CSV table of C-alpha atoms and ligand atoms in Angstrom, one decimal:
chain,number,residue,atom,x,y,z
A,1,MET,CA,170.5,25.7,62.7
A,2,ASP,CA,172.1,22.3,63.2
A,3,CYS,CA,172.9,20.7,66.5
A,4,VAL,CA,176.6,21.5,66.3
A,5,SER,CA,176.1,25.3,65.9
A,6,LEU,CA,173.4,25.2,68.6
A,7,PHE,CA,175.9,23.5,70.9
A,8,ILE,CA,178.6,26.0,70.0
A,9,LEU,CA,176.2,28.9,70.7
A,10,VAL,CA,175.2,27.4,74.1
A,11,VAL,CA,178.9,26.9,75.0
A,12,LEU,CA,179.8,30.4,73.9
A,13,THR,CA,176.9,31.9,75.9
A,14,PHE,CA,177.9,29.9,78.9
A,15,PHE,CA,181.5,31.0,78.7
A,16,HIS,CA,180.5,34.6,78.1
A,17,GLN,CA,178.4,34.6,81.2
A,18,THR,CA,181.0,33.0,83.4
A,19,ALA,CA,183.5,35.6,82.1
A,20,VAL,CA,181.2,38.5,83.0
A,21,SER,CA,180.3,37.2,86.4
A,22,SER,CA,183.9,36.5,87.3
A,23,LEU,CA,184.8,40.1,86.4
A,24,ASP,CA,181.9,41.4,88.5
A,25,GLU,CA,183.0,39.3,91.5
A,26,ILE,CA,186.7,39.7,91.1
A,27,THR,CA,188.1,40.0,94.6
A,28,TRP,CA,190.3,43.1,94.6
A,29,THR,CA,192.4,44.0,97.6
A,30,TYR,CA,194.5,46.9,98.7
A,31,LYS,CA,197.7,45.0,98.7
A,32,GLY,CA,198.7,41.8,96.9
A,33,VAL,CA,197.8,40.1,93.6
A,34,VAL,CA,194.9,42.4,92.7
A,35,GLY,CA,196.2,45.3,94.8
A,36,GLN,CA,195.8,49.0,94.0
A,37,SER,CA,198.4,49.1,91.2
A,38,GLU,CA,196.5,46.2,89.4
A,39,TRP,CA,193.0,47.7,89.8
A,40,SER,CA,193.1,49.4,86.4
A,41,GLU,CA,193.7,46.1,84.6
A,42,HIS,CA,190.4,44.8,85.8
A,43,PHE,CA,188.5,48.0,86.2
A,44,PRO,CA,189.6,50.4,83.5
A,45,ASP,CA,188.2,53.6,85.2
A,46,CYS,CA,190.7,53.1,88.0
A,47,GLY,CA,193.4,54.2,85.5
A,48,SER,CA,191.5,57.3,84.3
A,49,SER,CA,192.6,60.9,84.8
A,50,ALA,CA,190.2,62.2,87.5
A,51,GLN,CA,190.6,59.7,90.3
A,52,SER,CA,190.2,60.0,94.1
A,53,PRO,CA,191.6,60.4,96.7
A,54,VAL,CA,193.9,63.3,96.1
A,55,ASP,CA,196.4,65.3,98.1
A,56,VAL,CA,195.0,68.8,98.8
A,57,ILE,CA,197.8,71.3,98.5
A,58,THR,CA,196.2,74.2,100.3
A,59,THR,CA,198.3,76.9,98.6
A,60,GLN,CA,197.1,75.6,95.2
A,61,THR,CA,193.4,75.6,96.0
A,62,ARG,CA,191.2,78.3,94.5
A,63,TYR,CA,188.8,80.2,96.8
A,64,ASP,CA,185.3,80.1,95.5
A,65,PRO,CA,183.0,82.5,97.4
A,66,SER,CA,179.9,80.9,95.8
A,67,LEU,CA,180.5,77.6,97.8
A,68,PHE,CA,178.0,77.8,100.6
A,69,PRO,CA,177.9,75.4,103.6
A,70,VAL,CA,176.5,72.0,102.7
A,71,THR,CA,173.3,71.1,104.6
A,72,PRO,CA,172.7,67.6,105.9
A,73,LEU,CA,169.0,66.9,105.5
A,74,GLY,CA,167.2,64.6,108.0
A,75,TYR,CA,170.5,63.4,109.5
A,76,SER,CA,169.1,63.9,113.0
A,77,GLN,CA,165.6,62.5,112.2
A,78,TYR,CA,166.7,59.0,112.3
A,79,GLY,CA,163.4,57.5,113.5
A,80,ASN,CA,162.8,54.1,115.1
A,81,GLN,CA,163.9,51.8,112.2
A,82,PRO,CA,167.3,50.2,112.9
A,83,PHE,CA,170.2,50.8,110.6
A,84,THR,CA,172.0,47.9,108.9
A,85,LEU,CA,175.7,47.5,109.6
A,86,PHE,CA,177.6,45.5,107.0
A,87,ASN,CA,181.1,44.1,106.7
A,88,ASN,CA,181.7,43.8,102.9
A,89,GLY,CA,185.3,42.6,103.3
A,90,HIS,CA,186.7,46.0,102.3
A,91,THR,CA,185.1,48.3,104.9
A,92,VAL,CA,182.2,48.6,107.4
A,93,ILE,CA,179.1,50.1,105.9
A,94,VAL,CA,176.1,51.7,107.6
A,95,GLU,CA,173.1,51.8,105.1
A,96,LEU,CA,171.3,55.1,105.4
A,97,PRO,CA,167.5,55.6,105.0
A,98,GLU,CA,166.3,57.3,101.8
A,99,TRP,CA,164.9,60.4,103.5
A,100,MET,CA,168.3,61.5,104.5
A,101,GLY,CA,170.0,63.8,102.0
A,102,LEU,CA,172.3,66.6,101.2
A,103,GLY,CA,171.4,70.1,100.2
A,104,GLY,CA,173.6,73.0,99.0
A,105,LEU,CA,174.5,71.4,95.7
A,106,PRO,CA,172.9,72.0,92.3
A,107,TRP,CA,170.7,68.9,92.7
A,108,LEU,CA,169.2,67.1,95.7
A,109,TYR,CA,171.2,64.1,96.7
A,110,SER,CA,169.8,61.3,98.7
A,111,ALA,CA,171.8,59.4,101.3
A,112,ALA,CA,172.8,55.8,100.5
A,113,GLN,CA,175.4,54.7,103.0
A,114,LEU,CA,178.4,55.7,105.0
A,115,HIS,CA,181.7,53.8,105.5
A,116,LEU,CA,185.2,54.2,106.9
A,117,HIS,CA,188.8,53.9,105.8
A,118,TRP,CA,191.6,53.3,108.3
A,119,GLY,CA,195.2,52.1,108.7
A,120,SER,CA,196.9,49.6,110.9
A,121,GLY,CA,198.2,51.7,113.8
A,122,GLY,CA,201.8,52.5,114.6
A,123,PRO,CA,203.5,55.8,114.3
A,124,GLY,CA,203.8,57.4,110.9
A,125,TYR,CA,201.2,55.1,109.4
A,126,GLY,CA,198.3,56.7,107.4
A,127,GLY,CA,194.8,55.6,107.4
A,128,SER,CA,192.9,58.4,105.6
A,129,GLU,CA,192.5,58.5,101.9
A,130,HIS,CA,192.7,62.2,101.3
A,131,THR,CA,195.7,64.0,102.6
A,132,ILE,CA,196.2,67.7,103.2
A,133,ASN,CA,199.6,69.1,102.2
A,134,GLY,CA,200.9,65.5,102.1
A,135,LEU,CA,199.7,64.7,105.7
A,136,SER,CA,197.4,61.8,106.4
A,137,ALA,CA,194.9,61.6,109.1
A,138,ASN,CA,194.3,58.4,111.1
A,139,ALA,CA,191.0,57.5,109.4
A,140,GLU,CA,188.4,58.9,107.1
A,141,LEU,CA,184.6,58.8,107.0
A,142,HIS,CA,182.7,58.9,103.7
A,143,VAL,CA,179.0,59.7,103.6
A,144,VAL,CA,177.7,58.7,100.2
A,145,HIS,CA,174.7,60.3,98.4
A,146,TYR,CA,173.3,59.9,94.9
A,147,ASN,CA,171.6,62.4,92.7
A,148,SER,CA,168.0,61.6,93.2
A,149,ASP,CA,166.8,64.6,91.1
A,150,LEU,CA,168.2,62.9,88.0
A,151,TYR,CA,168.5,59.1,88.7
A,152,PRO,CA,166.2,56.5,90.2
A,153,ASN,CA,168.8,54.7,92.4
A,154,MET,CA,172.4,54.5,93.6
A,155,SER,CA,173.4,51.8,91.0
A,156,THR,CA,172.3,53.9,88.1
A,157,ALA,CA,173.7,57.2,89.5
A,158,MET,CA,177.1,55.8,90.4
A,159,THR,CA,178.0,55.5,86.7
A,160,GLN,CA,177.0,59.1,85.8
A,161,ARG,CA,179.3,62.1,85.9
A,162,ASP,CA,177.1,64.1,88.3
A,163,GLY,CA,175.7,61.0,90.0
A,164,LEU,CA,177.2,61.0,93.5
A,165,ALA,CA,178.1,63.5,96.2
A,166,VAL,CA,180.4,62.2,99.0
A,167,LEU,CA,181.3,64.0,102.2
A,168,GLY,CA,184.8,63.3,103.3
A,169,ILE,CA,185.6,63.7,107.0
A,170,LEU,CA,189.2,63.3,108.2
A,171,ILE,CA,189.5,61.6,111.6
A,172,VAL,CA,192.4,62.1,114.0
A,173,THR,CA,192.9,60.8,117.5
A,174,GLY,CA,192.6,62.9,120.6
A,175,GLU,CA,192.1,62.5,124.4
A,176,GLU,CA,188.3,62.2,124.4
A,177,THR,CA,186.0,59.5,123.4
A,178,ASN,CA,183.7,60.6,120.6
A,179,PRO,CA,180.2,59.2,121.6
A,180,GLY,CA,178.9,59.6,118.0
A,181,PHE,CA,181.3,57.1,116.7
A,182,ASN,CA,180.4,54.5,119.4
A,183,ASN,CA,177.1,54.2,117.6
A,184,ILE,CA,179.1,52.2,115.0
A,185,LEU,CA,182.2,51.0,116.9
A,186,SER,CA,180.2,49.3,119.7
A,187,TYR,CA,178.6,46.9,117.2
A,188,LEU,CA,181.6,45.9,115.1
A,189,SER,CA,182.0,42.7,117.1
A,190,ARG,CA,178.7,41.5,115.5
A,191,ILE,CA,180.1,41.8,112.0
A,192,ARG,CA,183.7,40.6,112.4
A,193,HIS,CA,183.7,38.5,109.3
A,194,ALA,CA,183.2,39.6,105.7
A,195,GLY,CA,179.6,39.2,104.5
A,196,GLN,CA,178.1,39.6,108.0
A,197,LYS,CA,175.3,42.0,108.7
A,198,ALA,CA,173.7,43.3,111.8
A,199,PHE,CA,170.9,45.6,112.8
A,200,ILE,CA,172.0,48.4,115.1
A,201,PRO,CA,170.0,51.2,116.8
A,202,ALA,CA,169.4,54.2,114.5
A,203,PHE,CA,171.5,57.2,115.6
A,204,ASP,CA,172.1,60.9,114.8
A,205,VAL,CA,174.4,60.8,111.7
A,206,ARG,CA,175.1,64.5,112.2
A,207,SER,CA,177.0,63.6,115.3
A,208,LEU,CA,179.7,62.0,113.1
A,209,LEU,CA,180.4,65.3,111.2
A,210,PRO,CA,182.6,68.2,112.2
A,211,ASN,CA,180.9,71.3,113.7
A,212,ASN,CA,181.9,73.6,110.9
A,213,LEU,CA,180.3,72.5,107.6
A,214,GLY,CA,181.1,75.9,105.9
A,215,ARG,CA,184.8,75.2,105.3
A,216,TYR,CA,185.6,72.6,102.8
A,217,TYR,CA,187.4,71.6,99.6
A,218,ARG,CA,185.4,70.7,96.5
A,219,TYR,CA,186.6,68.8,93.5
A,220,ASN,CA,185.4,66.3,90.9
A,221,GLY,CA,186.7,62.8,91.4
A,222,SER,CA,185.8,59.2,91.7
A,223,LEU,CA,184.9,56.2,93.9
A,224,THR,CA,188.0,55.3,95.8
A,225,THR,CA,187.4,51.6,95.3
A,226,PRO,CA,186.9,49.5,92.1
A,227,PRO,CA,185.1,50.2,89.8
A,228,CYS,CA,186.4,53.7,90.4
A,229,TYR,CA,183.7,55.4,88.5
A,230,GLN,CA,184.4,59.1,88.0
A,231,SER,CA,181.0,60.2,89.2
A,232,VAL,CA,181.7,61.9,92.6
A,233,ILE,CA,181.4,65.6,93.6
A,234,TRP,CA,183.7,65.5,96.6
A,235,THR,CA,183.3,67.7,99.7
A,236,LEU,CA,186.3,67.3,102.0
A,237,PHE,CA,185.8,69.2,105.3
A,238,HIS,CA,188.6,71.4,106.6
A,239,GLU,CA,187.7,70.7,110.2
A,240,ARG,CA,188.8,67.2,111.4
A,241,VAL,CA,186.9,65.0,113.8
A,242,GLN,CA,188.5,63.5,116.9
A,243,ILE,CA,188.1,60.0,118.3
A,244,SER,CA,190.0,58.5,121.1
A,245,LYS,CA,193.1,56.2,120.6
A,246,ALA,CA,191.1,53.3,122.0
A,247,GLN,CA,188.3,53.9,119.5
A,248,LEU,CA,190.8,54.0,116.6
A,249,LEU,CA,192.4,50.8,117.9
A,250,LYS,CA,189.1,49.1,117.9
A,251,LEU,CA,188.4,50.1,114.4
A,252,GLU,CA,191.8,48.9,113.3
A,253,THR,CA,191.8,45.5,115.0
A,254,ILE,CA,188.3,44.1,115.2
A,255,LEU,CA,187.2,43.3,111.6
A,256,TYR,CA,188.3,40.6,109.2
A,257,SER,CA,188.5,40.9,105.5
A,258,SER,CA,188.0,37.1,105.4
A,259,THR,CA,184.7,35.3,105.7
A,260,ALA,CA,183.7,33.1,108.7
A,261,GLU,CA,184.2,30.0,106.4
A,262,GLU,CA,187.8,30.8,105.6
A,263,SER,CA,190.2,28.9,107.8
A,264,GLU,CA,192.5,31.8,108.3
A,265,ASN,CA,191.3,35.1,109.7
A,266,MET,CA,192.7,38.1,107.8
A,267,LEU,CA,192.5,41.5,109.6
A,268,LEU,CA,190.8,44.2,107.7
A,269,GLN,CA,193.4,46.9,107.8
A,270,ASP,CA,195.0,49.6,105.7
A,271,ASN,CA,191.9,49.9,103.5
A,272,TYR,CA,192.8,53.2,102.0
A,273,ARG,CA,193.8,54.0,98.5
A,274,VAL,CA,197.0,56.1,97.8
A,275,THR,CA,196.4,59.6,96.5
A,276,GLN,CA,195.9,60.0,92.8
A,277,PRO,CA,197.3,62.7,90.4
A,278,LEU,CA,195.2,65.8,90.1
A,279,ASN,CA,195.9,66.0,86.3
A,280,HIS,CA,195.1,69.7,85.9
A,281,ARG,CA,191.9,69.5,88.1
A,282,VAL,CA,191.4,72.4,90.3
A,283,ILE,CA,190.4,72.0,94.0
A,284,PHE,CA,188.2,74.8,95.1
A,285,ALA,CA,188.0,76.0,98.7
A,286,SER,CA,184.9,77.5,100.3
A,287,PHE,CA,187.1,79.7,102.4
A,288,SER,CA,190.0,81.9,101.7
A,289,ALA,CA,193.4,80.7,102.6
A,290,GLU,CA,194.0,83.6,105.0
A,291,SER,CA,190.9,83.2,107.1
A,292,GLY,CA,191.2,79.5,107.0
A,293,ARG,CA,194.8,79.4,108.3
A,294,GLU,CA,195.0,78.3,111.8
A,295,LEU,CA,197.5,80.1,114.0
A,296,SER,CA,200.2,78.1,115.7
A,297,SER,CA,200.7,78.6,119.5
A,298,GLY,CA,203.9,80.4,118.8
A,299,GLU,CA,202.1,82.9,116.5
A,300,VAL,CA,199.4,83.4,119.1
A,301,THR,CA,202.1,84.1,121.8
A,302,ALA,CA,203.8,86.6,119.5
A,303,ILE,CA,200.5,88.4,118.8
A,304,VAL,CA,199.6,88.6,122.5
A,305,ILE,CA,203.1,90.0,123.4
A,306,GLY,CA,202.9,92.4,120.5
A,307,VAL,CA,199.5,93.7,121.6
A,308,MET,CA,200.7,94.1,125.2
A,309,CYS,CA,203.8,96.0,124.1
A,310,GLY,CA,201.7,98.1,121.9
A,311,CYS,CA,199.4,99.0,124.8
A,312,VAL,CA,202.3,99.8,127.1
A,313,GLY,CA,203.9,101.9,124.3
A,314,LEU,CA,200.6,103.8,123.8
A,315,ALA,CA,200.2,104.4,127.5
A,316,VAL,CA,203.7,105.9,127.7
A,317,ILE,CA,203.0,108.1,124.7
A,318,ILE,CA,199.7,109.3,126.1
A,319,ARG,CA,201.4,110.0,129.5
A,320,PHE,CA,204.0,112.0,127.7
A,321,ILE,CA,201.5,114.0,125.7
A,322,VAL,CA,199.4,114.7,128.9
A,323,LYS,CA,202.6,115.8,130.7
A,324,THR,CA,203.6,118.0,127.8
A,325,ILE,CA,200.2,119.7,127.7
A,326,ARG,CA,200.3,120.3,131.5
A,327,PHE,CA,203.8,121.7,131.1
A,328,PHE,CA,202.7,124.2,128.4
A,329,LYS,CA,199.7,125.2,130.5
A,330,LEU,CA,202.0,125.8,133.5
A,331,LEU,CA,204.5,127.7,131.3
A,332,HIS,CA,201.7,129.8,129.8
A,333,LEU,CA,200.5,130.8,133.3
A,334,GLU,CA,204.0,131.7,134.4
A,335,THR,CA,204.8,133.6,131.2
A,336,VAL,CA,201.6,135.6,131.6
A,337,VAL,CA,202.6,136.4,135.1
A,338,VAL,CA,206.2,137.2,134.3
A,339,ASN,CA,205.9,138.9,131.0
A,340,SER,CA,202.4,139.6,129.7
A,341,SER,CA,203.7,140.9,126.4
A,342,THR,CA,205.3,137.6,125.4
A,343,SER,CA,203.1,134.8,124.0
A,344,SER,CA,203.8,131.4,125.4
A,345,TRP,CA,204.6,130.2,121.9
A,346,ASP,CA,207.2,132.8,121.3
A,347,ILE,CA,209.4,131.6,124.2
A,348,LEU,CA,210.1,128.4,122.3
A,349,HIS,CA,212.0,130.2,119.6
A,350,ASN,CA,215.6,130.4,120.5
A,351,ASN,CA,216.5,132.6,117.5
A,352,ARG,CA,214.8,135.6,119.1
A,353,PRO,CA,216.8,138.8,119.2
A,354,ALA,CA,219.0,139.1,122.2
A,355,PRO,CA,216.8,139.7,125.2
A,356,MET,CA,216.8,143.0,126.9
A,357,PRO,CA,218.3,143.0,130.4
A,358,ARG,CA,214.9,143.1,132.0
A,359,ALA,CA,213.9,140.1,129.9
A,360,LYS,CA,217.1,138.3,130.9
A,361,GLU,CA,215.9,137.8,134.4
A,362,THR,CA,212.9,135.9,133.0
A,363,GLU,CA,215.1,133.8,130.8
A,364,ASN,CA,216.3,131.4,133.5
A,365,PRO,CA,213.0,129.9,134.5
A,366,LYS,CA,212.2,129.5,130.8
A,367,GLU,CA,215.4,127.6,130.1
A,368,GLN,CA,214.8,125.4,133.1
A,369,LYS,CA,211.4,124.6,131.8
A,370,GLN,CA,212.9,123.7,128.4
A,371,ASP,CA,215.5,121.5,130.1
A,372,LEU,CA,212.6,119.8,132.0
A,373,ALA,CA,210.8,119.1,128.7
A,374,LEU,CA,214.0,117.6,127.3
A,375,ASN,CA,214.5,115.5,130.4
A,376,MET,CA,210.9,114.2,130.1
A,377,THR,CA,211.4,113.2,126.5
A,378,LEU,CA,214.6,111.3,127.4
A,379,GLU,CA,212.8,109.7,130.3
A,380,ALA,CA,210.0,108.6,128.0
A,381,GLU,CA,212.5,107.2,125.6
A,382,ARG,CA,214.3,105.4,128.3
A,383,LYS,CA,210.9,103.9,129.4
A,384,GLU,CA,210.3,102.7,125.8
A,385,GLU,CA,213.8,101.3,125.3
A,386,PRO,CA,213.4,98.0,127.2
A,387,LEU,CA,210.2,97.2,125.2
A,388,PRO,CA,211.9,95.7,122.1
A,389,THR,CA,213.9,93.3,124.3
A,390,SER,CA,210.8,92.1,126.1
A,391,GLN,CA,209.4,91.0,122.7
A,392,LEU,CA,212.2,88.4,122.5
B,401,NAG,C1,167.9,51.1,89.3
B,401,NAG,O1,167.1,51.7,88.3
B,401,NAG,C2,167.2,51.1,87.1
B,401,NAG,C3,166.5,52.0,86.1
B,401,NAG,O2,165.2,52.2,86.5
B,401,NAG,C4,166.7,49.7,87.2
B,401,NAG,O3,166.8,49.0,85.9
B,401,NAG,C5,167.5,48.9,88.2
B,401,NAG,O4,166.9,47.6,88.4
B,401,NAG,C6,167.4,49.7,89.5
B,401,NAG,N1,168.4,49.0,90.4
B,401,NAG,C7,168.1,48.8,91.7
B,401,NAG,C8,169.2,48.1,92.5
B,401,NAG,O5,167.0,49.0,92.2
B,402,NAG,C1,183.0,69.4,87.9
B,402,NAG,O1,182.7,69.1,86.5
B,402,NAG,C2,181.6,69.8,86.0
B,402,NAG,C3,181.3,69.3,84.6
B,402,NAG,O2,182.5,69.3,83.9
B,402,NAG,C4,181.9,71.3,86.1
B,402,NAG,O3,180.8,72.1,85.6
B,402,NAG,C5,182.2,71.7,87.5
B,402,NAG,O4,182.6,73.0,87.6
B,402,NAG,C6,183.3,70.8,88.1
B,402,NAG,N1,183.4,71.1,89.5
B,402,NAG,C7,184.6,71.3,90.1
B,402,NAG,C8,184.5,71.5,91.6
B,402,NAG,O5,185.6,71.2,89.6
């Protein structure tokens, strides 16, 4: 090999390596030059057909009774070792200890990290990645696990089809402060700039999750950031978690996507990817649409009024029946006294042969009783009449 070819080889190797490293470190963003629509040019998987996040159209989900509640393992045994909080310029990450994991899936998955996605405030702005029936939440928490039954670590697992399991938790604002989230939010001021890390006290990760882990949507998808590997079994919980408006505001306005060295501070906001086409994928639900449907306050009111009217109606009917029985008992007694040869049931028949004169005298009280029965029926009907209007 002469000097010239050696030189060319060295130059080629050098250029190859710079090309590779520049691809690895390409700075993608959510908006702008390497924004979401350009991701697939640099990271081909981002343009594939089973991407995340997705919009969950609840009427098109398929109920799968074999989907049991997922079980967080060791989430509450956080120990004394501090957690690491990290601003990577795209999100805030809490690195999770190896012993935390996720059960209820075909393999055991070990926890790797959790992170958040959010918006930029203001009415009508999104923030969550997944949407349900087209509706965004204010933010979204992802707890990332890798398949430790099959793979040695996160970096190997994330390229494999069954490599990752991510829990998706939709976050909305409410009146009350969520103390669980303050375990992260209280320390954001220590990692304002991209690349900064801080140790924070370990905390109960279960406190970030919704109470009900039995109701969720399940589908096969991807990482929601480049390189968008399609390696994620998604579990998106039906129940949403609440944080206060002040907590959301803190999340939205405290972090920068720029490093401390950069002259201009760029707020880290709107770090959510738009929903991706399902492309014939099925989203399974661990609960049936009927039992999972939450009743609106109007529906609840209607049901309460309906039940009340039903009870009143039933009371009126029972009262009528009791009165009728009493009436027949009374009638029977009187008939026995007046005419022991006539059964109490016979007197109801109007098409009897013309009564004998002696019987005629007994006719009047009977007719009066029948009139009384008729009046009572009318009375009962009158009592029932106002009911339908009270339903309105
Ligand atoms: C992950 O495991 C693979 C295979 O054993 C190994 O080559 C790689 O260095 C590991 N990566 C990390 C970050 O530990
Ligand atoms: C995900 O993909 C695997 C392999 O193709 C399949 O067995 C599994 O049923 C899929 N799960 C869902 C929820 O679609």
